[in-house]
JSON list of C-alpha atoms in Angstrom, two decimals:
[
{"chain": "A", "resi": 1, "resn": "MET", "atom": "CA", "xyz": [-40.81, 19.32, 50.59]},
{"chain": "A", "resi": 2, "resn": "SER", "atom": "CA", "xyz": [-37.89, 17.58, 49.98]},
{"chain": "A", "resi": 3, "resn": "GLY", "atom": "CA", "xyz": [-38.13, 18.11, 45.95]},
{"chain": "A", "resi": 4, "resn": "SER", "atom": "CA", "xyz": [-40.33, 15.33, 45.05]},
{"chain": "A", "resi": 5, "resn": "VAL", "atom": "CA", "xyz": [-43.68, 16.41, 43.12]},
{"chain": "A", "resi": 6, "resn": "LYS", "atom": "CA", "xyz": [-46.71, 14.53, 43.59]},
{"chain": "A", "resi": 7, "resn": "ILE", "atom": "CA", "xyz": [-49.44, 14.53, 40.86]},
{"chain": "A", "resi": 8, "resn": "VAL", "atom": "CA", "xyz": [-53.23, 14.68, 42.31]},
{"chain": "A", "resi": 9, "resn": "LYS", "atom": "CA", "xyz": [-56.03, 13.64, 39.80]},
{"chain": "A", "resi": 10, "resn": "VAL", "atom": "CA", "xyz": [-59.48, 15.43, 40.85]},
{"chain": "A", "resi": 11, "resn": "ALA", "atom": "CA", "xyz": [-62.48, 13.33, 39.54]},
{"chain": "A", "resi": 12, "resn": "LYS", "atom": "CA", "xyz": [-66.21, 14.19, 40.45]},
{"chain": "A", "resi": 13, "resn": "VAL", "atom": "CA", "xyz": [-68.05, 12.02, 42.69]},
{"chain": "A", "resi": 14, "resn": "GLY", "atom": "CA", "xyz": [-71.13, 10.46, 41.35]},
{"chain": "A", "resi": 15, "resn": "GLY", "atom": "CA", "xyz": [-70.98, 11.63, 37.88]},
{"chain": "A", "resi": 16, "resn": "GLU", "atom": "CA", "xyz": [-69.68, 10.11, 34.95]},
{"chain": "A", "resi": 17, "resn": "ALA", "atom": "CA", "xyz": [-66.17, 9.16, 34.23]},
{"chain": "A", "resi": 18, "resn": "PRO", "atom": "CA", "xyz": [-64.27, 12.29, 32.20]},
{"chain": "A", "resi": 19, "resn": "ALA", "atom": "CA", "xyz": [-63.83, 11.74, 28.49]},
{"chain": "A", "resi": 20, "resn": "PRO", "atom": "CA", "xyz": [-60.46, 10.88, 27.80]},
{"chain": "A", "resi": 21, "resn": "ALA", "atom": "CA", "xyz": [-58.15, 13.49, 26.57]},
{"chain": "A", "resi": 22, "resn": "PRO", "atom": "CA", "xyz": [-57.49, 13.68, 22.68]},
{"chain": "A", "resi": 23, "resn": "LYS", "atom": "CA", "xyz": [-54.10, 13.01, 21.47]},
{"chain": "A", "resi": 24, "resn": "PRO", "atom": "CA", "xyz": [-51.88, 15.93, 20.24]},
{"chain": "A", "resi": 25, "resn": "VAL", "atom": "CA", "xyz": [-52.12, 16.65, 16.47]},
{"chain": "A", "resi": 26, "resn": "THR", "atom": "CA", "xyz": [-48.72, 15.89, 14.87]},
{"chain": "A", "resi": 27, "resn": "LYS", "atom": "CA", "xyz": [-47.54, 15.86, 11.42]},
{"chain": "A", "resi": 28, "resn": "ALA", "atom": "CA", "xyz": [-47.24, 12.77, 9.38]},
{"chain": "A", "resi": 29, "resn": "PRO", "atom": "CA", "xyz": [-43.78, 11.47, 8.81]},
{"chain": "A", "resi": 30, "resn": "VAL", "atom": "CA", "xyz": [-42.51, 12.42, 5.48]},
{"chain": "A", "resi": 31, "resn": "ALA", "atom": "CA", "xyz": [-40.78, 10.00, 3.47]},
{"chain": "A", "resi": 32, "resn": "ALA", "atom": "CA", "xyz": [-37.29, 10.98, 2.10]},
{"chain": "A", "resi": 33, "resn": "ALA", "atom": "CA", "xyz": [-37.26, 12.50, -1.38]},
{"chain": "A", "resi": 34, "resn": "ARG", "atom": "CA", "xyz": [-36.88, 10.25, -4.30]},
{"chain": "A", "resi": 35, "resn": "LYS", "atom": "CA", "xyz": [-33.77, 11.27, -6.61]},
{"chain": "A", "resi": 36, "resn": "SER", "atom": "CA", "xyz": [-34.28, 11.81, -10.23]},
{"chain": "A", "resi": 37, "resn": "HIS", "atom": "CA", "xyz": [-31.29, 10.00, -11.40]},
{"chain": "A", "resi": 38, "resn": "ARG", "atom": "CA", "xyz": [-30.80, 6.20, -11.23]},
{"chain": "A", "resi": 39, "resn": "THR", "atom": "CA", "xyz": [-26.83, 6.63, -12.00]},
{"chain": "A", "resi": 40, "resn": "TYR", "atom": "CA", "xyz": [-24.71, 8.94, -11.54]},
{"chain": "A", "resi": 41, "resn": "PRO", "atom": "CA", "xyz": [-24.69, 12.10, -14.13]},
{"chain": "A", "resi": 42, "resn": "LYS", "atom": "CA", "xyz": [-22.70, 11.53, -17.11]},
{"chain": "A", "resi": 43, "resn": "SER", "atom": "CA", "xyz": [-20.13, 13.83, -17.45]},
{"chain": "A", "resi": 44, "resn": "SER", "atom": "CA", "xyz": [-16.37, 14.09, -18.79]},
{"chain": "A", "resi": 45, "resn": "LEU", "atom": "CA", "xyz": [-15.26, 15.07, -15.28]},
{"chain": "A", "resi": 46, "resn": "LYS", "atom": "CA", "xyz": [-16.00, 11.87, -13.98]},
{"chain": "A", "resi": 47, "resn": "LYS", "atom": "CA", "xyz": [-12.97, 10.29, -15.59]},
{"chain": "A", "resi": 48, "resn": "THR", "atom": "CA", "xyz": [-10.25, 12.96, -15.07]},
{"chain": "A", "resi": 49, "resn": "ARG", "atom": "CA", "xyz": [-9.21, 11.34, -11.93]},
{"chain": "A", "resi": 50, "resn": "LYS", "atom": "CA", "xyz": [-8.00, 8.25, -13.95]},
{"chain": "A", "resi": 51, "resn": "VAL", "atom": "CA", "xyz": [-5.96, 10.06, -16.46]},
{"chain": "A", "resi": 52, "resn": "SER", "atom": "CA", "xyz": [-2.10, 9.89, -15.71]},
{"chain": "A", "resi": 53, "resn": "GLY", "atom": "CA", "xyz": [0.43, 12.17, -17.04]},
{"chain": "A", "resi": 54, "resn": "VAL", "atom": "CA", "xyz": [2.96, 11.39, -19.89]},
{"chain": "A", "resi": 55, "resn": "LYS", "atom": "CA", "xyz": [6.18, 12.85, -21.18]},
{"chain": "A", "resi": 56, "resn": "ASN", "atom": "CA", "xyz": [4.75, 13.54, -24.41]},
{"chain": "A", "resi": 57, "resn": "PRO", "atom": "CA", "xyz": [1.00, 13.90, -24.96]},
{"chain": "A", "resi": 58, "resn": "ALA", "atom": "CA", "xyz": [1.54, 14.31, -28.78]},
{"chain": "A", "resi": 59, "resn": "ALA", "atom": "CA", "xyz": [3.09, 10.91, -29.14]},
{"chain": "A", "resi": 60, "resn": "PRO", "atom": "CA", "xyz": [0.99, 8.10, -30.36]},
{"chain": "A", "resi": 61, "resn": "PRO", "atom": "CA", "xyz": [-0.41, 5.25, -27.84]},
{"chain": "A", "resi": 62, "resn": "PRO", "atom": "CA", "xyz": [1.69, 2.39, -27.71]},
{"chain": "A", "resi": 63, "resn": "PHE", "atom": "CA", "xyz": [1.02, -0.63, -30.06]},
{"chain": "A", "resi": 64, "resn": "ARG", "atom": "CA", "xyz": [0.87, -4.16, -29.13]},
{"chain": "A", "resi": 65, "resn": "LYS", "atom": "CA", "xyz": [4.08, -5.92, -29.45]},
{"chain": "A", "resi": 66, "resn": "GLY", "atom": "CA", "xyz": [4.25, -7.34, -32.93]},
{"chain": "A", "resi": 67, "resn": "THR", "atom": "CA", "xyz": [1.33, -5.52, -34.09]},
{"chain": "A", "resi": 68, "resn": "LEU", "atom": "CA", "xyz": [3.17, -3.46, -37.07]},
{"chain": "A", "resi": 69, "resn": "ARG", "atom": "CA", "xyz": [5.94, -6.08, -37.79]},
{"chain": "A", "resi": 70, "resn": "ILE", "atom": "CA", "xyz": [3.24, -8.85, -39.03]},
{"chain": "A", "resi": 71, "resn": "LEU", "atom": "CA", "xyz": [1.86, -6.23, -41.29]},
{"chain": "A", "resi": 72, "resn": "THR", "atom": "CA", "xyz": [5.07, -6.11, -43.52]},
{"chain": "A", "resi": 73, "resn": "GLU", "atom": "CA", "xyz": [6.30, -8.73, -45.95]},
{"chain": "A", "resi": 74, "resn": "HIS", "atom": "CA", "xyz": [9.33, -9.25, -43.77]},
{"chain": "A", "resi": 75, "resn": "GLY", "atom": "CA", "xyz": [7.55, -9.74, -40.73]},
{"chain": "A", "resi": 76, "resn": "ARG", "atom": "CA", "xyz": [5.00, -12.08, -42.42]},
{"chain": "A", "resi": 77, "resn": "LYS", "atom": "CA", "xyz": [8.09, -14.18, -43.61]},
{"chain": "A", "resi": 78, "resn": "LYS", "atom": "CA", "xyz": [9.69, -14.26, -40.31]},
{"chain": "A", "resi": 79, "resn": "ARG", "atom": "CA", "xyz": [6.25, -15.25, -38.77]},
{"chain": "A", "resi": 80, "resn": "GLU", "atom": "CA", "xyz": [6.00, -18.36, -41.28]},
{"chain": "A", "resi": 81, "resn": "ASP", "atom": "CA", "xyz": [9.69, -19.55, -40.46]},
{"chain": "A", "resi": 82, "resn": "LYS", "atom": "CA", "xyz": [8.81, -19.52, -36.62]},
{"chain": "A", "resi": 83, "resn": "ILE", "atom": "CA", "xyz": [5.69, -21.32, -37.15]},
{"chain": "A", "resi": 84, "resn": "ARG", "atom": "CA", "xyz": [7.41, -24.06, -39.48]},
{"chain": "A", "resi": 85, "resn": "LYS", "atom": "CA", "xyz": [10.03, -24.29, -37.10]},
{"chain": "A", "resi": 86, "resn": "THR", "atom": "CA", "xyz": [7.80, -25.01, -34.02]},
{"chain": "A", "resi": 87, "resn": "VAL", "atom": "CA", "xyz": [5.76, -27.16, -35.88]},
{"chain": "A", "resi": 88, "resn": "ARG", "atom": "CA", "xyz": [8.39, -29.30, -37.00]},
{"chain": "A", "resi": 89, "resn": "SER", "atom": "CA", "xyz": [10.01, -29.78, -33.68]},
{"chain": "A", "resi": 90, "resn": "MET", "atom": "CA", "xyz": [6.77, -31.01, -32.28]},
{"chain": "A", "resi": 91, "resn": "THR", "atom": "CA", "xyz": [5.64, -34.72, -32.16]},
{"chain": "A", "resi": 92, "resn": "ASP", "atom": "CA", "xyz": [2.91, -36.28, -34.09]},
{"chain": "A", "resi": 93, "resn": "ARG", "atom": "CA", "xyz": [0.96, -36.45, -30.63]},
{"chain": "A", "resi": 94, "resn": "GLN", "atom": "CA", "xyz": [1.66, -32.90, -29.84]},
{"chain": "A", "resi": 95, "resn": "VAL", "atom": "CA", "xyz": [0.23, -31.84, -33.26]},
{"chain": "A", "resi": 96, "resn": "LYS", "atom": "CA", "xyz": [-2.89, -33.82, -32.86]},
{"chain": "A", "resi": 97, "resn": "GLU", "atom": "CA", "xyz": [-3.52, -32.54, -29.44]},
{"chain": "A", "resi": 98, "resn": "LYS", "atom": "CA", "xyz": [-2.97, -28.81, -30.76]},
{"chain": "A", "resi": 99, "resn": "LEU", "atom": "CA", "xyz": [-5.50, -29.31, -33.48]},
{"chain": "A", "resi": 100, "resn": "SER", "atom": "CA", "xyz": [-8.15, -31.14, -31.06]},
{"chain": "A", "resi": 101, "resn": "SER", "atom": "CA", "xyz": [-7.95, -28.31, -28.55]},
{"chain": "A", "resi": 102, "resn": "ALA", "atom": "CA", "xyz": [-8.62, -25.65, -31.37]},
{"chain": "A", "resi": 103, "resn": "GLY", "atom": "CA", "xyz": [-11.61, -27.53, -32.05]},
{"chain": "A", "resi": 104, "resn": "MET", "atom": "CA", "xyz": [-10.28, -29.31, -35.48]},
{"chain": "A", "resi": 105, "resn": "ARG", "atom": "CA", "xyz": [-10.87, -33.17, -35.88]},
{"chain": "A", "resi": 106, "resn": "ILE", "atom": "CA", "xyz": [-8.57, -34.73, -37.74]},
{"chain": "A", "resi": 107, "resn": "SER", "atom": "CA", "xyz": [-8.66, -38.71, -38.54]},
{"chain": "A", "resi": 108, "resn": "PRO", "atom": "CA", "xyz": [-6.50, -40.92, -36.68]},
{"chain": "A", "resi": 109, "resn": "ASN", "atom": "CA", "xyz": [-5.37, -42.64, -39.79]},
{"chain": "A", "resi": 110, "resn": "ALA", "atom": "CA", "xyz": [-4.52, -39.31, -41.38]},
{"chain": "A", "resi": 111, "resn": "PRO", "atom": "CA", "xyz": [-0.61, -39.04, -42.06]},
{"chain": "A", "resi": 112, "resn": "PRO", "atom": "CA", "xyz": [1.29, -36.89, -39.58]},
{"chain": "A", "resi": 113, "resn": "GLU", "atom": "CA", "xyz": [2.66, -34.61, -42.43]},
{"chain": "A", "resi": 114, "resn": "LEU", "atom": "CA", "xyz": [-1.10, -33.70, -43.44]},
{"chain": "A", "resi": 115, "resn": "ALA", "atom": "CA", "xyz": [-1.70, -32.92, -39.46]},
{"chain": "A", "resi": 116, "resn": "LYS", "atom": "CA", "xyz": [1.48, -30.89, -39.46]},
{"chain": "A", "resi": 117, "resn": "GLU", "atom": "CA", "xyz": [0.46, -28.96, -42.72]},
{"chain": "A", "resi": 118, "resn": "ILE", "atom": "CA", "xyz": [-3.01, -28.50, -41.24]},
{"chain": "A", "resi": 119, "resn": "LEU", "atom": "CA", "xyz": [-1.62, -26.86, -38.10]},
{"chain": "A", "resi": 120, "resn": "ARG", "atom": "CA", "xyz": [1.05, -25.00, -39.77]},
{"chain": "A", "resi": 121, "resn": "ASN", "atom": "CA", "xyz": [-1.57, -23.11, -42.16]},
{"chain": "A", "resi": 122, "resn": "GLY", "atom": "CA", "xyz": [-4.03, -22.74, -39.34]},
{"chain": "A", "resi": 123, "resn": "GLN", "atom": "CA", "xyz": [-1.18, -20.95, -37.23]},
{"chain": "A", "resi": 124, "resn": "ALA", "atom": "CA", "xyz": [-0.33, -18.81, -40.31]},
{"chain": "A", "resi": 125, "resn": "ALA", "atom": "CA", "xyz": [-4.07, -17.80, -40.95]},
{"chain": "A", "resi": 126, "resn": "GLY", "atom": "CA", "xyz": [-4.52, -17.09, -37.36]},
{"chain": "A", "resi": 127, "resn": "MET", "atom": "CA", "xyz": [-7.28, -19.65, -36.65]},
{"chain": "A", "resi": 128, "resn": "ILE", "atom": "CA", "xyz": [-5.07, -21.68, -33.93]},
{"chain": "A", "resi": 129, "resn": "PRO", "atom": "CA", "xyz": [-3.31, -19.84, -31.37]},
{"chain": "A", "resi": 130, "resn": "GLU", "atom": "CA", "xyz": [0.51, -20.60, -31.33]}
]
């Protein structure tokens, strides 16, 4: 023999064909287990990686620039003076464009002094961006 194996089937002559061999019994495939959470667990450790070190942890957080300044009487006056200067240097057309962009309609027949007064007061009140 040269190493090849021949398979020989034996069948009965003159009788019925043998019944096919039954398939071997195997377990049904199991689906992966479902997770009990839809989101990650909420924990305090989740955000620790984003915390950066500071020199003085007892110091208060930084304020936005100008937050405290406008809360004082001196800061309010300086802000109004700045608004008054910027509105005074604007042309009538710029004033009307600024008012229309803020959503405040003004009549085309309105005097320019009235439009400037509306713009100045709106900016001082915080209704119109500077």
